[in-house]
CSV table of C-alpha atoms and ligand atoms in Angstrom, one decimal:
chain,number,residue,atom,x,y,z
A,1,MET,CA,-27.0,10.4,-15.1
A,2,GLY,CA,-26.0,7.5,-12.7
A,3,TYR,CA,-23.9,9.1,-10.0
A,4,ASP,CA,-22.6,12.5,-8.9
A,5,VAL,CA,-19.2,11.1,-7.9
A,6,ILE,CA,-17.5,7.7,-8.4
A,7,VAL,CA,-14.5,7.1,-6.1
A,8,VAL,CA,-12.1,4.5,-7.5
A,9,GLY,CA,-10.2,2.7,-4.7
A,10,GLY,CA,-11.3,2.0,-1.1
A,11,GLY,CA,-8.2,2.7,0.9
A,12,PRO,CA,-8.1,5.6,3.5
A,13,ALA,CA,-8.0,8.3,0.8
A,14,GLY,CA,-11.0,6.9,-1.1
A,15,LEU,CA,-13.0,6.1,2.0
A,16,SER,CA,-12.4,9.6,3.4
A,17,ALA,CA,-13.4,11.2,0.0
A,18,SER,CA,-16.6,9.1,0.0
A,19,ILE,CA,-17.5,10.1,3.6
A,20,TYR,CA,-17.2,13.8,2.6
A,21,THR,CA,-19.1,13.4,-0.7
A,22,SER,CA,-21.9,11.3,0.8
A,23,ARG,CA,-22.2,13.7,3.7
A,24,ALA,CA,-22.6,16.5,1.1
A,25,LYS,CA,-25.5,14.5,-0.2
A,26,LEU,CA,-23.8,13.7,-3.5
A,27,LYS,CA,-24.8,10.3,-4.9
A,28,THR,CA,-21.6,8.4,-4.4
A,29,LEU,CA,-20.4,5.0,-5.7
A,30,LEU,CA,-17.1,3.6,-4.4
A,31,ILE,CA,-15.5,0.9,-6.5
A,32,GLU,CA,-12.9,-1.3,-4.7
A,33,ARG,CA,-11.0,-4.1,-6.3
A,34,LYS,CA,-10.3,-6.4,-3.3
A,35,CYS,CA,-11.4,-5.5,0.2
A,36,CYS,CA,-11.8,-2.0,1.6
A,37,GLY,CA,-8.9,-0.5,3.5
A,38,GLY,CA,-6.0,-0.9,1.0
A,39,GLN,CA,-2.5,-1.2,2.4
A,40,MET,CA,-3.9,-0.1,5.8
A,41,ALA,CA,-6.0,-3.2,6.1
A,42,ILE,CA,-2.9,-5.5,6.0
A,43,THR,CA,-0.9,-3.4,8.5
A,44,ASP,CA,-0.6,-5.0,11.9
A,45,LEU,CA,-0.7,-1.9,14.2
A,46,ILE,CA,-1.3,1.8,13.4
A,47,GLU,CA,0.4,3.9,16.1
A,48,ASN,CA,0.5,7.3,14.4
A,49,TYR,CA,-3.1,7.9,13.5
A,50,PRO,CA,-4.5,10.6,15.8
A,51,GLY,CA,-7.1,9.5,18.3
A,52,PHE,CA,-5.8,6.0,18.9
A,53,SER,CA,-3.0,6.5,21.4
A,54,SER,CA,-2.9,2.8,22.4
A,55,ALA,CA,-2.7,1.8,18.7
A,56,ILE,CA,-5.3,0.1,16.5
A,57,SER,CA,-4.9,-2.7,14.0
A,58,GLY,CA,-5.0,-1.5,10.4
A,59,PHE,CA,-7.9,-4.0,9.7
A,60,ASP,CA,-10.0,-2.5,12.6
A,61,LEU,CA,-9.4,1.0,11.4
A,62,ALA,CA,-10.3,0.0,7.8
A,63,ILE,CA,-13.6,-1.4,9.1
A,64,LYS,CA,-14.4,1.9,11.0
A,65,PHE,CA,-13.7,4.0,7.8
A,66,ASN,CA,-15.8,1.6,5.8
A,67,GLU,CA,-18.8,1.7,8.2
A,68,GLN,CA,-18.6,5.4,8.5
A,69,SER,CA,-18.7,5.8,4.7
A,70,LYS,CA,-21.7,3.5,4.4
A,71,LEU,CA,-23.5,5.2,7.2
A,72,PHE,CA,-23.5,8.5,5.2
A,73,GLY,CA,-24.9,6.7,2.2
A,74,THR,CA,-21.9,5.6,0.0
A,75,GLU,CA,-22.7,2.6,-2.2
A,76,ILE,CA,-19.7,0.3,-2.2
A,77,ILE,CA,-19.2,-2.4,-4.8
A,78,TYR,CA,-16.3,-4.8,-5.5
A,79,ASP,CA,-15.2,-4.8,-9.1
A,80,GLU,CA,-12.1,-3.9,-11.1
A,81,VAL,CA,-12.0,-0.7,-13.1
A,82,ALA,CA,-10.7,-1.4,-16.6
A,83,SER,CA,-10.7,2.2,-18.0
A,84,ILE,CA,-12.1,5.7,-17.6
A,85,GLU,CA,-13.6,7.7,-20.4
A,86,ASP,CA,-13.8,11.5,-20.3
A,87,GLY,CA,-16.5,13.6,-21.9
A,88,SER,CA,-19.5,15.7,-21.0
A,89,THR,CA,-20.5,12.7,-19.0
A,90,LYS,CA,-17.7,10.6,-17.6
A,91,LYS,CA,-17.8,6.9,-17.8
A,92,ILE,CA,-16.1,4.1,-15.8
A,93,ILE,CA,-15.8,0.7,-17.4
A,94,THR,CA,-15.3,-2.1,-15.0
A,95,MET,CA,-14.7,-5.9,-15.6
A,96,GLN,CA,-18.5,-6.5,-14.9
A,97,SER,CA,-20.3,-3.3,-15.9
A,98,SER,CA,-20.1,0.4,-16.7
A,99,TYR,CA,-21.2,3.5,-14.8
A,100,GLU,CA,-21.8,7.2,-15.7
A,101,THR,CA,-20.9,10.0,-13.4
A,102,LYS,CA,-20.4,13.8,-13.2
A,103,ALA,CA,-17.0,13.6,-11.3
A,104,ILE,CA,-14.4,10.9,-10.6
A,105,ILE,CA,-12.0,10.7,-7.7
A,106,ILE,CA,-9.1,8.3,-8.2
A,107,ALA,CA,-7.7,6.8,-5.0
A,108,THR,CA,-6.1,3.6,-6.3
A,109,GLY,CA,-3.0,3.9,-4.1
A,110,THR,CA,0.0,1.8,-4.5
A,111,ASN,CA,1.0,-1.8,-4.8
A,112,ILE,CA,4.0,-3.7,-3.5
A,113,ARG,CA,7.2,-3.6,-5.5
A,114,GLN,CA,8.8,-7.0,-6.3
A,115,MET,CA,12.5,-7.7,-6.4
A,116,ASN,CA,12.4,-9.5,-9.8
A,117,ILE,CA,15.1,-12.0,-8.9
A,118,PRO,CA,15.2,-15.7,-9.7
A,119,GLY,CA,12.9,-17.7,-7.4
A,120,GLU,CA,10.8,-14.8,-6.2
A,121,SER,CA,7.7,-15.4,-8.4
A,122,ASN,CA,8.0,-19.3,-8.2
A,123,PHE,CA,7.9,-19.3,-4.4
A,124,ILE,CA,5.1,-16.8,-3.8
A,125,GLY,CA,2.8,-18.5,-1.2
A,126,ARG,CA,5.5,-21.2,-0.7
A,127,GLY,CA,8.0,-19.1,1.3
A,128,VAL,CA,7.9,-15.7,-0.4
A,129,SER,CA,5.4,-13.3,1.1
A,130,PHE,CA,4.6,-9.6,0.8
A,131,CYS,CA,2.3,-9.5,3.9
A,132,ALA,CA,3.5,-10.3,7.4
A,133,THR,CA,0.1,-9.7,8.9
A,134,CYS,CA,-1.3,-12.4,6.6
A,135,ASP,CA,1.4,-15.0,6.7
A,136,ALA,CA,3.5,-14.6,10.0
A,137,PRO,CA,1.6,-17.4,11.8
A,138,PHE,CA,2.9,-19.9,9.2
A,139,TYR,CA,6.5,-19.1,10.3
A,140,ARG,CA,6.2,-19.9,14.0
A,141,ASP,CA,9.7,-20.9,15.3
A,142,LYS,CA,11.2,-20.7,11.8
A,143,ASN,CA,13.9,-18.5,10.3
A,144,VAL,CA,12.8,-15.7,8.1
A,145,ILE,CA,14.4,-12.8,6.3
A,146,VAL,CA,12.9,-9.4,5.6
A,147,ILE,CA,14.1,-7.4,2.6
A,148,GLY,CA,14.2,-3.6,2.8
A,149,GLY,CA,15.1,-0.8,5.2
A,150,GLY,CA,12.0,1.4,5.3
A,151,ASP,CA,9.1,1.8,7.7
A,152,SER,CA,7.3,-1.3,6.3
A,153,ALA,CA,10.4,-3.6,6.5
A,154,VAL,CA,11.1,-2.6,10.1
A,155,GLN,CA,7.5,-2.6,11.3
A,156,GLU,CA,6.8,-6.0,9.7
A,157,ALA,CA,10.1,-7.4,11.1
A,158,VAL,CA,8.9,-6.5,14.6
A,159,TYR,CA,5.6,-8.2,14.0
A,160,LEU,CA,7.3,-11.3,12.5
A,161,SER,CA,9.6,-11.5,15.6
A,162,LYS,CA,6.6,-12.5,17.7
A,163,PHE,CA,6.2,-15.7,15.7
A,164,ALA,CA,9.6,-16.6,14.0
A,165,LYS,CA,12.7,-17.9,15.7
A,166,THR,CA,14.9,-15.4,13.9
A,167,VAL,CA,14.2,-12.4,11.7
A,168,THR,CA,17.1,-11.1,9.7
A,169,ILE,CA,16.6,-7.8,7.9
A,170,ILE,CA,18.7,-7.6,4.7
A,171,HIS,CA,19.2,-4.0,3.6
A,172,ARG,CA,21.1,-2.7,0.6
A,173,ARG,CA,22.7,0.3,2.4
A,174,ASN,CA,24.6,0.8,5.7
A,175,LYS,CA,21.8,2.8,7.2
A,176,LEU,CA,18.0,2.1,7.6
A,177,ARG,CA,15.5,4.5,6.1
A,178,ALA,CA,12.8,3.7,8.7
A,179,SER,CA,11.8,6.3,11.3
A,180,LYS,CA,13.9,6.3,14.5
A,181,ILE,CA,11.0,5.2,16.7
A,182,LEU,CA,10.6,2.0,14.6
A,183,GLN,CA,14.4,1.5,14.5
A,184,GLU,CA,14.5,1.6,18.3
A,185,LYS,CA,12.1,-1.3,18.4
A,186,ILE,CA,14.6,-3.6,16.8
A,187,ALA,CA,16.8,-3.5,20.0
A,188,LEU,CA,13.8,-4.6,22.0
A,189,HIS,CA,13.6,-7.9,20.1
A,190,PRO,CA,16.8,-10.0,20.4
A,191,ASN,CA,15.7,-12.3,17.7
A,192,ILE,CA,15.9,-9.5,15.0
A,193,SER,CA,19.3,-8.8,13.4
A,194,VAL,CA,20.3,-6.6,10.4
A,195,ILE,CA,22.7,-7.4,7.6
A,196,TYR,CA,23.7,-4.2,5.9
A,197,ASN,CA,25.1,-3.5,2.4
A,198,SER,CA,23.6,-6.6,1.0
A,199,ILE,CA,21.1,-7.6,-1.6
A,200,LEU,CA,19.2,-10.8,-2.3
A,201,LYS,CA,20.5,-12.6,-5.4
A,202,GLU,CA,18.5,-15.7,-5.7
A,203,ILE,CA,15.9,-17.9,-3.8
A,204,TYR,CA,16.2,-21.7,-3.8
A,205,GLY,CA,14.1,-24.6,-2.7
A,206,LYS,CA,12.2,-27.7,-3.8
A,207,ASP,CA,8.6,-27.3,-2.8
A,208,LEU,CA,9.2,-24.6,-0.3
A,209,VAL,CA,11.9,-21.9,0.2
A,210,GLU,CA,15.1,-23.5,1.7
A,211,LYS,CA,17.9,-21.0,1.2
A,212,VAL,CA,18.8,-17.7,-0.4
A,213,VAL,CA,22.0,-16.3,-1.8
A,214,ILE,CA,22.9,-12.8,-0.6
A,215,THR,CA,25.6,-10.6,-2.1
A,216,ASP,CA,27.7,-8.2,0.0
A,217,ILE,CA,27.8,-5.2,-2.3
A,218,GLU,CA,31.0,-3.9,-0.9
A,219,THR,CA,33.0,-7.1,-1.4
A,220,ASN,CA,30.9,-8.5,-4.1
A,221,LYS,CA,31.0,-11.9,-2.3
A,222,ASN,CA,28.0,-14.2,-2.2
A,223,LYS,CA,26.8,-16.0,0.9
A,224,ASP,CA,24.2,-18.8,1.3
A,225,LEU,CA,21.6,-18.4,4.1
A,226,LYS,CA,19.3,-21.2,5.2
A,227,VAL,CA,15.8,-19.6,5.5
A,228,ASP,CA,12.2,-20.7,5.6
A,229,GLY,CA,10.6,-17.5,4.6
A,230,VAL,CA,11.4,-14.3,2.6
A,231,PHE,CA,9.3,-11.2,3.3
A,232,VAL,CA,9.7,-8.5,0.7
A,233,PHE,CA,9.1,-4.8,1.7
A,234,ILE,CA,11.1,-2.8,-0.8
A,235,GLY,CA,8.6,0.0,-1.4
A,236,LEU,CA,5.6,0.6,-3.6
A,237,VAL,CA,4.6,1.2,-7.2
A,238,PRO,CA,1.6,3.3,-8.3
A,239,ASN,CA,-1.6,1.4,-9.2
A,240,THR,CA,-2.0,3.3,-12.5
A,241,LEU,CA,-5.3,3.0,-14.5
A,242,ALA,CA,-5.9,3.5,-18.2
A,243,LEU,CA,-6.5,7.2,-17.7
A,244,PRO,CA,-7.7,9.8,-20.3
A,245,ASN,CA,-4.8,12.2,-20.8
A,246,ILE,CA,-4.1,12.6,-17.1
A,247,LYS,CA,-0.6,13.9,-16.5
A,248,LEU,CA,1.6,11.5,-14.6
A,249,ASP,CA,5.2,11.9,-13.3
A,250,SER,CA,8.0,9.7,-14.7
A,251,ILE,CA,7.2,6.9,-12.2
A,252,GLY,CA,3.4,6.9,-12.9
A,253,TYR,CA,2.1,8.9,-10.0
A,254,ILE,CA,-0.7,11.3,-10.9
A,255,MET,CA,0.2,15.0,-10.9
A,256,THR,CA,-2.3,17.1,-9.0
A,257,ASP,CA,-2.5,20.7,-7.6
A,258,GLU,CA,-3.1,21.2,-3.9
A,259,SER,CA,-6.9,21.0,-4.5
A,260,MET,CA,-6.4,17.5,-5.9
A,261,ASN,CA,-7.3,18.6,-9.5
A,262,THR,CA,-5.7,16.4,-12.1
A,263,SER,CA,-5.0,17.7,-15.6
A,264,VAL,CA,-8.5,16.7,-16.6
A,265,PRO,CA,-11.4,18.8,-15.3
A,266,GLY,CA,-13.8,16.8,-13.1
A,267,ILE,CA,-11.2,14.0,-12.4
A,268,PHE,CA,-9.5,14.3,-9.1
A,269,ALA,CA,-6.8,12.2,-7.4
A,270,CYS,CA,-6.0,11.7,-3.8
A,271,GLY,CA,-3.8,9.6,-1.5
A,272,ASP,CA,-0.8,7.5,-2.4
A,273,ILE,CA,-1.5,7.5,-6.1
A,274,ARG,CA,-0.7,11.1,-6.4
A,275,LYS,CA,2.8,12.6,-6.6
A,276,LYS,CA,3.5,13.8,-3.1
A,277,GLN,CA,6.1,13.8,-0.4
A,278,LEU,CA,4.5,12.0,2.6
A,279,ARG,CA,2.5,8.8,2.2
A,280,GLN,CA,0.7,8.2,5.5
A,281,ILE,CA,-2.9,7.4,6.4
A,282,VAL,CA,-3.2,10.8,7.9
A,283,THR,CA,-2.2,12.5,4.6
A,284,ALA,CA,-4.3,10.1,2.6
A,285,VAL,CA,-7.5,11.1,4.5
A,286,ALA,CA,-6.7,14.8,4.2
A,287,ASP,CA,-6.3,14.4,0.5
A,288,GLY,CA,-9.6,12.5,0.3
A,289,ALA,CA,-11.5,15.3,2.1
A,290,GLN,CA,-9.9,17.9,-0.2
A,291,ALA,CA,-10.7,15.9,-3.4
A,292,ALA,CA,-14.3,15.5,-2.2
A,293,ILE,CA,-14.8,19.3,-1.7
A,294,SER,CA,-13.2,20.0,-5.1
A,295,ALA,CA,-15.5,17.5,-6.7
A,296,GLN,CA,-18.5,19.2,-5.0
A,297,HIS,CA,-17.4,22.6,-6.3
A,298,TYR,CA,-16.9,21.1,-9.8
A,299,ILE,CA,-20.4,19.6,-9.9
A,300,GLU,CA,-22.0,22.9,-8.6
A,301,SER,CA,-20.2,24.7,-11.5
A,302,LEU,CA,-21.7,22.4,-14.2
B,1,NAP,P1,10.1,2.9,1.3
B,1,NAP,O1,10.0,3.9,2.4
B,1,NAP,O2,10.1,3.3,-0.1
B,1,NAP,O3,11.3,2.0,1.6
B,1,NAP,C1,11.7,1.0,0.7
B,1,NAP,C2,13.0,0.3,1.2
B,1,NAP,O4,13.3,-0.8,0.3
B,1,NAP,C3,14.2,1.3,1.3
B,1,NAP,O5,14.9,1.0,2.5
B,1,NAP,C4,14.9,0.9,0.0
B,1,NAP,O6,16.3,1.1,0.2
B,1,NAP,C5,14.7,-0.5,-0.2
B,1,NAP,N1,14.7,-1.0,-1.6
B,1,NAP,C6,14.0,-0.4,-2.6
B,1,NAP,N2,14.2,-1.1,-3.7
B,1,NAP,C7,15.0,-2.1,-3.4
B,1,NAP,C8,15.5,-3.2,-4.1
B,1,NAP,N3,15.3,-3.4,-5.4
B,1,NAP,N4,16.3,-4.1,-3.4
B,1,NAP,C9,16.5,-4.0,-2.1
B,1,NAP,N5,16.0,-3.0,-1.4
B,1,NAP,C10,15.3,-2.1,-2.0
B,1,NAP,O7,8.8,1.9,1.3
B,1,NAP,P2,7.9,1.3,2.6
B,1,NAP,O8,8.8,1.0,3.7
B,1,NAP,O9,7.1,0.3,2.0
B,1,NAP,O10,7.0,2.6,3.0
B,1,NAP,C11,6.2,3.2,2.0
B,1,NAP,C12,5.5,4.4,2.6
B,1,NAP,O11,4.6,4.0,3.6
B,1,NAP,C13,6.5,5.4,3.2
B,1,NAP,O12,6.1,6.7,3.0
B,1,NAP,C14,6.5,5.0,4.7
B,1,NAP,O13,6.8,6.1,5.5
B,1,NAP,C15,5.0,4.6,4.8
B,1,NAP,N6,4.8,3.7,6.0
B,1,NAP,C16,4.7,4.3,7.2
B,1,NAP,C17,4.5,3.5,8.3
B,1,NAP,C18,4.4,4.1,9.7
B,1,NAP,O14,4.3,5.3,9.7
B,1,NAP,N7,4.3,3.3,10.7
B,1,NAP,C19,4.6,2.1,8.2
B,1,NAP,C20,4.8,1.5,6.9
B,1,NAP,C21,4.9,2.4,5.8
B,1,NAP,P3,17.0,2.5,0.3
B,1,NAP,O15,16.8,3.0,1.7
B,1,NAP,O16,18.5,2.2,0.0
B,1,NAP,O17,16.4,3.4,-0.7
């Protein structure tokens, strides 16, 4: 038998789970597709994670989680999981190899949702971005728009306002979804404005983005807007794997009970990938700890 536990996904939920399993002396492998930290690692500032009252960058917090997990003995590898096979021994097949384990913790999180409008895919990296922390410096003194009205859209608009000349938030409703504390920050940055009741229809340009067409959904009228950058923050979609008979909801989030058990014994899910109400770092790490303890109990029962 290779491992006691394999954790799939190295965001806050997966890293928290691996800290707990390694500390419980379970032989733990964590498989991450890109770099550890997940969505957290590309977030500018984290203000609501307890213990960091003066805020910490998402990247720095990700490094701390990563170091803590390795300190307790987690083996971390970078590879993509292709599928999971259930059985008396569970098997994880990756792009490069395969691994056997007694228990699996799925913490694959979510990925960005795209608008699927003309021009969006063509201009990715040439004016269309899904990561302000990564790309904001390219838009110094330029005009950018941010699509969405949630926490991500407002938080990233505030970050962009430090670089761009103007930041225009385009939101499809007449009211932002973002938390009040984030909404209040808009007023502190005079170069941020909001256009309500509007959606993006098309993105135009030659080599780079030059203009967009937005539609006022009340009047159905179109308007051209000259912009250099389009930052899209319209929510998340679950990173679903090829899973053996694991029950999902209609969107693709994994159904679990409060102990993070999925519908398959010995396979647990935690963090943003599971069906839940609140997706925050603090809820992800709590899920991870619970999944680890449930995996430990499962292994002890074998
Ligand atoms: P979100 O909360 O799901 O918000 C998505 C936004 O995009 C909503 O305003 C939604 O409009 C809009 N939208 C969805 N589909 C659209 C479409 N096709 N076209 C135009 N607009 C569209 O997603 P999020 O902001 O990425 O946040 C995800 C999770 O992370 C949330 O739980 C959030 O609280 C959390 N988060 C927390 C923080 C923080 O605590 N500082 C920071 C970032 C994210 P409607 O409002 O009309 O539905």
